[in-house]
Coordinates of C-alpha atoms in Angstrom, one line a residue:
Chain D
M1 CA 42.8 -10.3 -14.3
M2 CA 39.2 -10.6 -15.2
R3 CA 37.7 -7.7 -17.1
N4 CA 34.7 -5.8 -15.7
I5 CA 32.4 -7.1 -18.5
E6 CA 33.3 -10.6 -17.6
K7 CA 32.7 -10.0 -13.9
Y8 CA 29.3 -8.6 -14.8
R9 CA 28.4 -11.5 -17.0
N10 CA 29.6 -14.0 -14.4
A11 CA 27.4 -12.4 -11.8
F12 CA 24.4 -13.3 -13.9
I13 CA 25.7 -16.8 -14.7
N14 CA 26.7 -17.7 -11.1
V15 CA 23.7 -16.2 -9.2
L16 CA 20.9 -16.8 -11.6
D17 CA 22.2 -20.2 -12.8
L18 CA 22.0 -19.0 -16.4
E19 CA 23.9 -20.6 -19.3
E20 CA 26.6 -18.4 -20.9
D21 CA 24.5 -18.0 -24.1
D22 CA 21.5 -16.8 -22.1
V23 CA 23.4 -13.8 -20.8
C24 CA 22.9 -11.3 -23.6
E25 CA 22.0 -7.6 -24.1
D26 CA 18.3 -8.6 -24.4
L27 CA 18.1 -10.1 -21.0
E28 CA 15.5 -8.4 -18.8
L29 CA 14.2 -8.8 -15.3
G30 CA 11.0 -10.9 -15.2
V31 CA 11.4 -12.3 -18.7
T32 CA 13.2 -15.5 -17.7
S33 CA 12.1 -17.5 -14.7
E34 CA 15.6 -17.4 -13.2
W35 CA 15.8 -13.6 -13.1
D36 CA 12.7 -13.0 -11.0
S37 CA 12.3 -10.5 -8.1
I38 CA 14.0 -12.9 -5.7
G39 CA 16.9 -13.7 -8.0
H40 CA 17.2 -10.0 -8.6
M41 CA 18.0 -9.4 -4.9
A42 CA 20.7 -12.1 -5.0
L43 CA 22.1 -10.6 -8.2
I44 CA 22.2 -7.1 -6.6
S45 CA 24.2 -8.5 -3.6
E46 CA 26.6 -10.2 -6.0
I47 CA 27.1 -7.1 -8.1
E48 CA 27.6 -5.0 -5.0
D49 CA 30.3 -7.4 -3.8
V50 CA 32.0 -7.8 -7.2
F51 CA 32.2 -4.1 -8.0
D52 CA 32.4 -2.8 -4.4
V53 CA 29.5 -0.5 -4.9
S54 CA 26.3 0.1 -3.0
L55 CA 23.0 0.2 -4.8
D56 CA 20.1 2.1 -3.1
S57 CA 16.4 1.3 -3.5
E58 CA 15.9 3.5 -6.6
W59 CA 18.8 1.9 -8.4
I60 CA 17.6 -1.5 -7.5
T61 CA 14.3 -0.8 -9.1
E62 CA 15.9 1.0 -12.0
F63 CA 18.1 -2.0 -12.7
N64 CA 15.6 -4.0 -14.7
S65 CA 17.7 -5.3 -17.7
Y66 CA 21.2 -6.4 -18.5
L67 CA 21.8 -3.0 -20.3
S68 CA 20.3 -0.8 -17.6
G69 CA 22.5 -2.6 -15.0
M70 CA 25.6 -1.7 -17.1
E71 CA 24.4 1.9 -17.3
L72 CA 24.0 2.1 -13.6
L73 CA 27.4 0.7 -12.9
K74 CA 28.9 3.1 -15.4
R75 CA 27.4 6.0 -13.3
L76 CA 29.0 4.5 -10.2
G77 CA 32.4 4.6 -11.9
V78 CA 32.7 1.0 -13.3
D79 CA 34.4 1.2 -16.7
F80 CA 33.3 -1.4 -19.2
I81 CA 35.2 0.1 -22.2
N82 CA 38.7 1.5 -21.3
E83 CA 39.8 -1.1 -18.8
Chain Y
M1 CA -16.0 15.6 9.9
T2 CA -15.0 12.5 7.8
F3 CA -14.3 12.6 4.1
I4 CA -17.9 11.2 3.5
S5 CA -19.8 14.2 4.7
I6 CA -21.4 17.4 3.5
E7 CA -19.3 19.2 6.1
F8 CA -16.1 18.0 4.5
L9 CA -17.2 18.9 1.0
L10 CA -18.1 22.4 2.2
F11 CA -14.9 22.7 4.1
F12 CA -12.9 21.6 1.1
A13 CA -14.8 23.9 -1.3
I14 CA -13.9 26.9 0.9
I15 CA -10.2 25.7 0.9
V16 CA -10.1 25.4 -2.9
F17 CA -11.9 28.7 -3.4
T18 CA -9.5 30.5 -1.0
Y19 CA -6.5 28.7 -2.3
Y20 CA -6.8 30.1 -5.8
L21 CA -7.9 33.5 -4.6
I22 CA -4.8 34.2 -2.4
P23 CA -1.2 34.7 -3.7
H24 CA 1.1 31.7 -3.8
R25 CA 3.3 32.9 -1.0
L26 CA 0.3 32.7 1.5
R27 CA -1.0 29.3 0.3
W28 CA 1.2 27.2 2.5
I29 CA -0.4 29.0 5.5
L30 CA -3.8 28.1 4.2
L31 CA -3.0 24.4 3.6
L32 CA -1.3 24.1 7.0
A33 CA -4.2 25.7 8.8
A34 CA -6.7 23.5 6.9
S35 CA -4.7 20.4 7.7
Y36 CA -4.5 21.2 11.4
I37 CA -8.2 22.2 11.6
F38 CA -9.1 19.0 9.8
Y39 CA -7.0 16.9 12.2
A40 CA -8.3 18.8 15.2
I41 CA -11.9 18.2 14.3
L42 CA -11.2 14.5 14.0
S43 CA -8.8 14.1 16.9
I44 CA -8.0 17.3 18.8
Q45 CA -6.4 15.6 21.7
F46 CA -3.6 14.3 19.5
I47 CA -2.7 17.7 17.9
P48 CA 0.3 18.1 20.4
L49 CA 1.6 14.7 19.3
L50 CA 1.3 15.6 15.6
L51 CA 3.1 18.9 16.3
A52 CA 5.8 17.2 18.4
S53 CA 6.4 14.5 15.7
T54 CA 6.6 17.2 13.1
A55 CA 9.1 19.2 15.0
L56 CA 11.2 16.1 15.9
T57 CA 11.4 15.0 12.3
Y58 CA 12.1 18.5 11.0
F59 CA 15.1 19.1 13.4
T60 CA 16.4 15.5 13.1
G61 CA 16.5 15.9 9.4
I62 CA 18.6 19.1 9.6
I63 CA 20.9 17.6 12.2
I64 CA 21.5 14.5 10.1
E65 CA 22.5 16.7 7.2
K66 CA 24.9 18.7 9.3
Q67 CA 26.8 15.7 10.5
E68 CA 30.2 15.2 8.8
T69 CA 30.6 11.5 8.9
K70 CA 28.3 8.7 7.8
K71 CA 28.5 7.1 11.2
Q72 CA 27.4 10.3 13.0
K73 CA 24.5 10.7 10.5
K74 CA 23.4 7.2 11.1
K75 CA 23.4 7.8 14.9
V76 CA 21.2 10.8 14.6
M77 CA 18.9 9.1 12.2
L78 CA 18.5 6.1 14.5
V79 CA 17.8 8.4 17.5
G80 CA 15.1 10.3 15.5
I81 CA 13.5 7.1 14.2
S82 CA 13.6 5.5 17.6
V83 CA 11.7 8.4 19.1
L84 CA 9.1 8.3 16.3
L85 CA 8.7 4.5 16.7
F86 CA 8.5 5.0 20.5
F87 CA 5.4 7.2 20.0
L88 CA 3.9 4.7 17.6
G89 CA 4.8 1.8 19.9
W90 CA 3.4 3.5 23.0
F91 CA 0.1 4.4 21.6
K92 CA -0.4 1.5 19.2
Y93 CA 1.4 -1.5 20.7
F94 CA 1.6 -1.0 24.4
N95 CA -1.5 -2.9 25.3
F96 CA -0.8 -5.6 22.6
V97 CA 2.6 -6.3 24.2
N98 CA 1.2 -5.9 27.7
D99 CA -1.6 -8.3 27.1
S100 CA 0.7 -10.8 25.4
L101 CA 3.1 -10.7 28.3
R102 CA 0.3 -11.1 30.8
A103 CA -1.0 -14.2 28.9
I104 CA 2.5 -15.7 28.9
A105 CA 2.9 -14.9 32.6
K106 CA -0.4 -16.6 33.3
Y107 CA 0.6 -19.6 31.3
M108 CA 3.9 -19.8 33.1
N109 CA 2.5 -19.1 36.5
W110 CA 4.5 -15.9 36.9
N111 CA 3.5 -12.8 38.8
Y112 CA 2.7 -10.0 36.3
T113 CA 1.2 -6.8 37.7
V114 CA 1.3 -4.2 34.9
P115 CA -2.4 -3.3 34.5
Y116 CA -4.3 -2.7 31.2
Q117 CA -3.9 0.9 30.1
E118 CA -6.7 2.9 28.5
I119 CA -4.8 4.2 25.5
V120 CA -6.5 5.8 22.5
L121 CA -4.8 5.3 19.2
P122 CA -3.9 8.7 17.7
L123 CA -5.5 9.2 14.3
A124 CA -3.1 8.6 11.3
I125 CA -0.1 7.9 13.5
S126 CA 0.9 4.8 11.5
F127 CA 0.8 6.7 8.3
Y128 CA 2.6 9.9 9.3
T129 CA 5.2 7.9 11.3
F130 CA 6.1 5.8 8.2
Q131 CA 6.2 8.9 6.1
A132 CA 8.5 10.6 8.6
V133 CA 10.8 7.5 8.9
G134 CA 11.2 7.4 5.1
Y135 CA 12.1 11.1 5.1
L136 CA 14.9 10.6 7.7
V137 CA 16.3 7.6 5.9
D138 CA 16.3 9.4 2.6
I139 CA 18.2 12.3 4.2
Y140 CA 20.7 9.8 5.6
Y141 CA 21.3 8.3 2.2
G142 CA 21.6 11.7 0.6
K143 CA 18.5 11.2 -1.5
Q144 CA 16.6 14.0 0.1
K145 CA 17.7 17.4 1.3
A146 CA 16.5 18.4 4.8
E147 CA 13.7 20.9 4.3
R148 CA 14.4 24.2 5.9
H149 CA 11.0 25.9 5.5
Y150 CA 9.1 24.8 8.6
G151 CA 5.8 25.6 7.0
Y152 CA 6.2 23.5 3.9
F153 CA 7.7 20.7 6.0
S154 CA 4.7 20.8 8.3
I155 CA 2.3 20.5 5.4
F156 CA 4.3 17.5 4.1
F157 CA 3.7 15.9 7.5
A158 CA 0.1 16.7 7.8
F159 CA -1.4 17.4 4.4
F160 CA -5.0 16.8 5.1
P161 CA -6.2 14.9 2.0
Q162 CA -3.7 12.1 2.6
L163 CA -3.1 12.4 6.3
V164 CA -5.7 10.0 7.6
A165 CA -5.1 6.9 5.4
G166 CA -2.4 7.8 2.8
P167 CA -1.2 7.4 0.2
I168 CA 2.2 7.4 2.1
E169 CA 4.2 9.9 0.1
R170 CA 7.9 10.5 -0.3
A171 CA 9.2 14.0 0.5
R172 CA 11.0 14.3 -2.8
K173 CA 7.7 13.9 -4.6
L174 CA 5.4 15.9 -2.4
L175 CA 7.4 18.8 -1.0
P176 CA 8.4 20.4 -4.3
Q177 CA 4.8 20.4 -5.3
F178 CA 3.8 22.7 -2.4
K179 CA 6.5 25.2 -3.5
V180 CA 5.4 25.4 -7.1
E181 CA 2.7 27.9 -7.9
H182 CA -0.4 26.1 -9.2
S183 CA -2.8 28.3 -11.2
L184 CA -6.5 27.5 -11.5
N185 CA -6.6 24.6 -14.0
Y186 CA -9.9 23.3 -15.4
E187 CA -8.4 19.8 -16.0
N188 CA -7.3 19.5 -12.4
L189 CA -10.6 20.7 -11.0
N190 CA -12.5 18.4 -13.4
Y191 CA -10.4 15.3 -12.8
G192 CA -10.3 16.0 -9.0
M193 CA -14.1 16.3 -8.7
K194 CA -14.6 13.1 -10.7
R195 CA -12.2 11.1 -8.5
I196 CA -13.9 12.5 -5.3
A197 CA -17.3 11.6 -6.7
W198 CA -16.1 8.1 -7.6
G199 CA -14.7 7.7 -4.2
F200 CA -18.0 8.6 -2.7
F201 CA -19.7 6.1 -5.0
K202 CA -17.5 3.2 -4.0
K203 CA -17.6 4.1 -0.3
T204 CA -21.3 4.7 0.1
L205 CA -22.7 2.3 -2.4
I206 CA -20.4 -0.7 -2.0
A207 CA -18.2 -0.5 1.2
D208 CA -20.7 1.0 3.7
R209 CA -23.6 -1.1 2.3
L210 CA -21.6 -4.3 2.7
A211 CA -20.1 -3.4 6.1
P212 CA -23.2 -4.3 8.2
I213 CA -23.8 -7.5 6.2
V214 CA -20.2 -8.7 6.7
S215 CA -20.4 -7.7 10.4
S216 CA -23.6 -9.7 10.9
V217 CA -21.6 -12.9 10.0
F218 CA -18.3 -12.1 11.7
D219 CA -20.0 -10.9 14.8
S220 CA -22.4 -13.9 14.9
P221 CA -21.6 -16.5 17.6
N222 CA -22.2 -19.4 15.2
P223 CA -22.0 -18.6 11.5
T224 CA -22.3 -21.4 9.0
G225 CA -19.3 -22.3 6.8
S226 CA -21.0 -20.9 3.7
Q227 CA -21.8 -17.7 5.5
I228 CA -18.1 -17.3 6.4
V229 CA -17.1 -18.0 2.8
L230 CA -19.6 -15.5 1.4
A231 CA -18.9 -12.9 4.1
T232 CA -15.1 -13.2 3.6
I233 CA -15.5 -12.7 -0.2
L234 CA -17.8 -9.7 0.5
F235 CA -15.3 -8.4 3.0
S236 CA -12.7 -8.4 0.3
V237 CA -15.0 -6.4 -1.9
Q238 CA -15.8 -4.1 1.0
L239 CA -12.2 -3.5 1.9
F240 CA -11.1 -2.7 -1.6
A241 CA -14.1 -0.4 -2.1
D242 CA -13.5 1.3 1.2
F243 CA -9.7 1.8 1.0
S244 CA -9.6 2.6 -2.7
A245 CA -12.4 5.1 -2.2
C246 CA -10.4 6.8 0.5
S247 CA -7.4 7.0 -1.8
D248 CA -9.7 8.3 -4.7
I249 CA -10.9 11.1 -2.5
A250 CA -7.4 12.0 -1.3
I251 CA -6.0 12.0 -4.8
G252 CA -9.0 13.9 -6.1
C253 CA -8.8 16.6 -3.4
A254 CA -5.0 17.0 -3.8
R255 CA -5.4 17.2 -7.6
M256 CA -7.9 20.1 -7.2
L257 CA -5.2 21.9 -5.4
G258 CA -2.8 21.2 -8.3
I259 CA -0.9 18.4 -6.4
N260 CA -0.4 14.9 -7.7
L261 CA -0.5 12.1 -5.2
T262 CA 0.7 8.5 -5.9
E263 CA -1.9 6.0 -7.1
N264 CA -2.5 3.4 -4.3
F265 CA -4.4 0.7 -6.2
K266 CA -4.3 -1.0 -9.6
Q267 CA -7.2 -3.4 -9.5
P268 CA -5.6 -5.7 -7.0
H269 CA -8.3 -8.4 -7.2
F270 CA -7.2 -9.1 -10.8
A271 CA -3.6 -9.9 -9.7
V272 CA -2.2 -13.2 -11.1
S273 CA 0.0 -14.0 -8.1
I274 CA 0.6 -12.8 -4.6
S275 CA 3.6 -10.8 -5.6
D276 CA 1.5 -9.2 -8.3
F277 CA -1.2 -8.5 -5.7
W278 CA 1.2 -6.6 -3.6
S279 CA 2.3 -4.5 -6.6
R280 CA -1.4 -3.5 -7.0
W281 CA -2.7 -3.2 -3.4
H282 CA -1.8 -0.3 -1.1
I283 CA 1.1 0.4 -3.5
T284 CA 2.6 3.2 -1.4
L285 CA 2.9 1.0 1.7
S286 CA 4.2 -1.9 -0.4
T287 CA 6.9 0.3 -1.9
W288 CA 7.7 1.8 1.5
L289 CA 8.2 -1.7 3.0
R290 CA 10.2 -2.8 0.0
D291 CA 12.6 0.3 0.1
Y292 CA 13.0 0.7 3.9
I293 CA 12.6 -2.9 5.2
F294 CA 13.0 -5.5 2.4
F295 CA 16.0 -4.0 0.5
P296 CA 18.1 -3.3 3.6
L297 CA 17.3 -6.8 4.9
C298 CA 18.5 -8.3 1.5
K299 CA 21.9 -6.4 1.6
G300 CA 24.6 -9.0 1.0
K301 CA 22.1 -11.9 0.8
K302 CA 22.8 -14.2 -2.1
K303 CA 21.0 -17.4 -1.1
R304 CA 17.3 -17.7 -1.9
S305 CA 16.6 -19.0 1.7
E306 CA 18.1 -15.8 3.1
I307 CA 15.9 -13.7 0.9
Y308 CA 12.9 -15.8 1.9
L309 CA 13.6 -14.9 5.5
A310 CA 13.7 -11.2 4.5
I311 CA 10.3 -11.6 2.8
V312 CA 8.7 -13.1 5.8
I313 CA 10.1 -10.4 8.1
T314 CA 8.8 -7.7 5.7
F315 CA 5.3 -9.2 5.7
L316 CA 5.5 -9.5 9.5
V317 CA 6.2 -5.8 9.7
S318 CA 3.3 -5.2 7.3
G319 CA 1.0 -7.2 9.6
I320 CA 2.1 -5.5 12.7
W321 CA 1.8 -2.1 11.0
H322 CA -1.8 -2.9 10.2
G323 CA -2.9 -3.5 13.7
A324 CA -1.8 -4.4 17.2
A325 CA -3.3 -7.8 17.4
W326 CA -2.1 -11.4 16.8
T327 CA -4.7 -11.7 14.0
F328 CA -2.7 -9.1 12.0
V329 CA 0.6 -10.8 12.8
L330 CA -0.8 -14.1 11.5
W331 CA -2.2 -12.3 8.4
G332 CA 1.2 -10.9 7.7
L333 CA 2.9 -14.3 8.2
I334 CA 0.3 -15.9 5.9
H335 CA 1.2 -13.5 3.1
G336 CA 4.9 -14.1 3.8
F337 CA 4.3 -17.8 3.5
Y338 CA 2.3 -17.4 0.3
R339 CA 5.1 -15.4 -1.3
V340 CA 7.8 -17.8 -0.3
F341 CA 5.8 -20.9 -1.1
G342 CA 4.8 -19.4 -4.5
D343 CA 8.4 -18.8 -5.4
Y344 CA 9.6 -22.2 -4.1
T345 CA 6.9 -24.1 -6.1
K346 CA 7.1 -21.9 -9.2
H347 CA 8.8 -24.4 -11.5
F348 CA 6.6 -27.3 -10.2
R349 CA 3.4 -25.3 -10.9
E350 CA 4.7 -24.4 -14.3
K351 CA 5.2 -28.1 -15.0
V352 CA 1.7 -28.9 -13.7
A353 CA 0.1 -26.2 -15.9
S354 CA 2.0 -27.7 -18.8
F355 CA 1.0 -31.3 -18.0
I356 CA -2.7 -30.5 -17.9
Q357 CA -2.2 -28.3 -20.9
L358 CA -3.5 -25.2 -19.1
D359 CA -0.6 -23.1 -20.6
R360 CA -2.0 -23.8 -24.1
S361 CA -4.9 -21.5 -23.3
P362 CA -3.3 -18.3 -21.9
V363 CA -6.6 -16.5 -21.2
L364 CA -7.9 -19.4 -19.2
H365 CA -4.6 -19.9 -17.5
K366 CA -4.6 -16.2 -16.5
W367 CA -8.1 -16.4 -15.1
V368 CA -7.3 -19.5 -13.1
K369 CA -4.3 -17.6 -11.6
I370 CA -6.5 -14.6 -10.9
A371 CA -9.1 -16.8 -9.1
I372 CA -6.5 -18.7 -7.1
T373 CA -4.8 -15.5 -6.0
F374 CA -8.1 -13.9 -5.1
L375 CA -9.1 -16.9 -3.0
L376 CA -5.7 -16.9 -1.2
V377 CA -6.1 -13.3 -0.4
C378 CA -9.6 -13.9 0.8
F379 CA -8.4 -16.7 3.1
S380 CA -5.8 -14.4 4.6
R381 CA -8.6 -11.8 5.2
V382 CA -10.4 -14.3 7.5
F383 CA -7.6 -13.4 9.9
F384 CA -7.6 -9.7 9.0
R385 CA -11.4 -9.5 9.8
S386 CA -11.8 -11.8 12.8
D387 CA -11.7 -10.1 16.2
S388 CA -9.6 -12.7 18.0
V389 CA -7.1 -15.5 17.1
T390 CA -9.6 -18.1 18.4
H391 CA -12.3 -16.8 16.1
A392 CA -9.9 -16.5 13.3
F393 CA -8.9 -20.1 13.5
E394 CA -12.6 -21.2 13.8
N395 CA -13.5 -19.1 10.8
A396 CA -10.5 -20.3 8.8
Q397 CA -11.5 -23.9 9.5
L398 CA -15.0 -23.1 8.2
F399 CA -13.5 -21.4 5.2
L400 CA -11.4 -24.4 4.3
T401 CA -14.2 -27.0 4.8
I402 CA -15.3 -28.3 1.5
N403 CA -19.0 -28.4 2.6
S404 CA -18.8 -24.6 3.1
W405 CA -18.4 -24.2 -0.7
R406 CA -21.5 -26.2 -1.7
P407 CA -23.4 -24.0 -4.2
S408 CA -26.7 -24.7 -2.4
G409 CA -25.1 -23.5 0.9
I410 CA -23.6 -20.4 -0.7
V411 CA -27.0 -19.5 -2.3
K412 CA -28.6 -20.0 1.1
A413 CA -25.9 -17.8 2.7
F414 CA -27.2 -14.9 0.6
E415 CA -30.0 -14.7 3.1
I416 CA -27.7 -12.6 5.2
F417 CA -28.8 -9.8 2.7
P418 CA -32.2 -8.2 2.9
L419 CA -33.5 -8.6 -0.7
L420 CA -33.6 -4.9 -1.5
D421 CA -30.0 -4.5 -0.2
L422 CA -28.9 -7.4 -2.4
V423 CA -30.4 -6.0 -5.5
I424 CA -28.9 -2.6 -4.9
F425 CA -25.5 -4.1 -4.1
V426 CA -25.5 -6.3 -7.2
F427 CA -26.4 -3.4 -9.4
F428 CA -23.7 -1.1 -8.2
F429 CA -21.2 -3.8 -8.0
I430 CA -21.7 -4.5 -11.7
I431 CA -21.2 -0.7 -12.4
V432 CA -17.9 -0.8 -10.5
Q433 CA -16.9 -4.0 -12.5
L434 CA -17.8 -2.3 -15.8
F435 CA -15.7 0.7 -14.7
Q436 CA -12.8 -1.5 -14.0
Y437 CA -13.2 -3.5 -17.2
I438 CA -13.0 -0.3 -19.2
E439 CA -10.0 0.7 -17.2
R440 CA -8.3 -2.6 -18.0
K441 CA -9.0 -2.2 -21.7
N442 CA -8.2 1.5 -22.0
A443 CA -5.8 2.5 -19.2
S444 CA -8.1 5.2 -17.9
T445 CA -11.9 5.1 -17.7
W446 CA -12.0 8.8 -17.3
K447 CA -10.1 9.3 -20.6
W448 CA -12.3 6.8 -22.3
L449 CA -15.3 8.7 -21.0
A450 CA -13.9 12.0 -22.2
Q451 CA -14.1 10.6 -25.7
R452 CA -17.8 9.9 -25.4
S453 CA -20.5 12.4 -26.3
I454 CA -21.3 15.2 -23.8
F455 CA -24.7 13.6 -23.2
A456 CA -23.2 10.2 -22.2
R457 CA -20.6 11.8 -20.0
F458 CA -23.0 14.0 -18.1
A459 CA -25.5 11.2 -17.8
F460 CA -22.8 9.1 -16.1
Y461 CA -21.7 12.0 -13.8
I462 CA -25.3 12.7 -12.8
F463 CA -25.9 8.9 -12.3
I464 CA -23.0 8.8 -9.8
I465 CA -24.2 11.8 -7.9
V466 CA -27.9 10.8 -7.8
S467 CA -27.0 7.2 -6.9
V468 CA -24.9 8.4 -3.9
L469 CA -27.7 10.8 -2.8
I470 CA -30.5 8.3 -3.1
F471 CA -28.9 4.9 -2.3
G472 CA -25.7 5.9 -0.6
V473 CA -25.1 4.7 3.0
S474 CA -22.7 6.4 5.3
G475 CA -21.8 6.4 8.9
N476 CA -18.7 4.2 9.1
G477 CA -15.2 5.6 9.1
F478 CA -12.7 4.1 6.7
V479 CA -11.2 0.8 7.7
Y480 CA -7.7 2.0 7.2
G481 CA -8.5 5.2 9.1
G482 CA -8.3 3.0 12.2
F483 CA -4.7 2.0 11.5

């Protein structure tokens, strides 16, 4: 079974067409041309599907980096450590 | 009594004086009375509608909260929003739909008998309806508790500094500020007065000076192409000065009462792309549309084409919100197209910039992007400003004709200005540009100014006031006040 961190990374790779090496903790919205405001909406939809969560408008705007996305998901009960 | 009047300044001075004189527990009564008096002076016949919309939103909010299931909450929310939108639709869009249906019926040779109705648009209905819809949606999603104090809620609905033309506020930002006791604060009074004065400056020395010049071209039966180009660019300057002045005055008035409103503009004509433009122009409407239209439309959408459709729909709503006319619909669609086309051609444009080595000079590249964005925005405003679709297309054709851009033609087009008006406009336009330049370099011109000598500061303040008194022109309402 795929671990949550892998699911999270795969969401970026699949939706934003990023190479595996590009998905790192430094990744931020707007820094790469792939993760732009439109790619962001597609990424949100993928993450909502994969983790079965619902992100409201505040969270969508708060989710502006790889790390902040993980923090948000942790708040919604997604465990990235003890799984 | 509009913002730009001695009456308003006197009215507001009395409110501020009384506000800080009376105990906190009575202030909501003062603010509410002031808001209703202000609205009544401008549009007394629509006070009942304002009161009814307030009551409807207040009780709907509470009923949503009391429902046990998400489904029930949604039902109540939708009923509340439908009634609010019915009010808006009836007053703002009835004749638009009616006229459109009549035109279709005529074209199809159908019998259509619904006559034209004399319906007056209630002041600020577009603004307070959107604010109310946002409030109900936030309660549904659990982001906002339904306000139980009817007085505070009514002020949120009709707070006079931002009632007429925004900023469109969220309840969670505005409501708590009414409940906190604000003591008399020199910084707030000082900053508030400066923002109000700056609003008067932009409105009376730029916007209202340009308004008749722009109108002389757009109302002319046969303007030249160069005149249309010049008038459209001037209209962009006018619209920004007009609307940002209105926001300045609203923000300044609220700040003098200790209340912070959301900034509505961040130098939009220096945007480097259309998406950047919309993050700088009418920010509170843009974020409202993003949160309550665009994000919900994007739910579950993973393909770029699906998100493109959501963008176009969102801009369509924006266009329709601005005005009940096909020119505004087209204006919204043009911006939707810009946004989608901009995204679709992003990589291609990057390659072109690289091929012609424009990206090697970042400053030049940035200014090219600013110029292109500004011209795209100007083109869309041909539709925004024209009084009918036919005129809009005629003007758009003139705007796009290469001959219209001949320097000699543009210079000749300046004849639409009487010489003295041109000199005055250019002088004050430069002042506003200097102000904006300092803002771009220092984040806040007011803070920058605070670091200058007392002589320099007061010279500038006196310059603002004297300029408004001597050269200021007034008489037009705010463009967005009509929405």
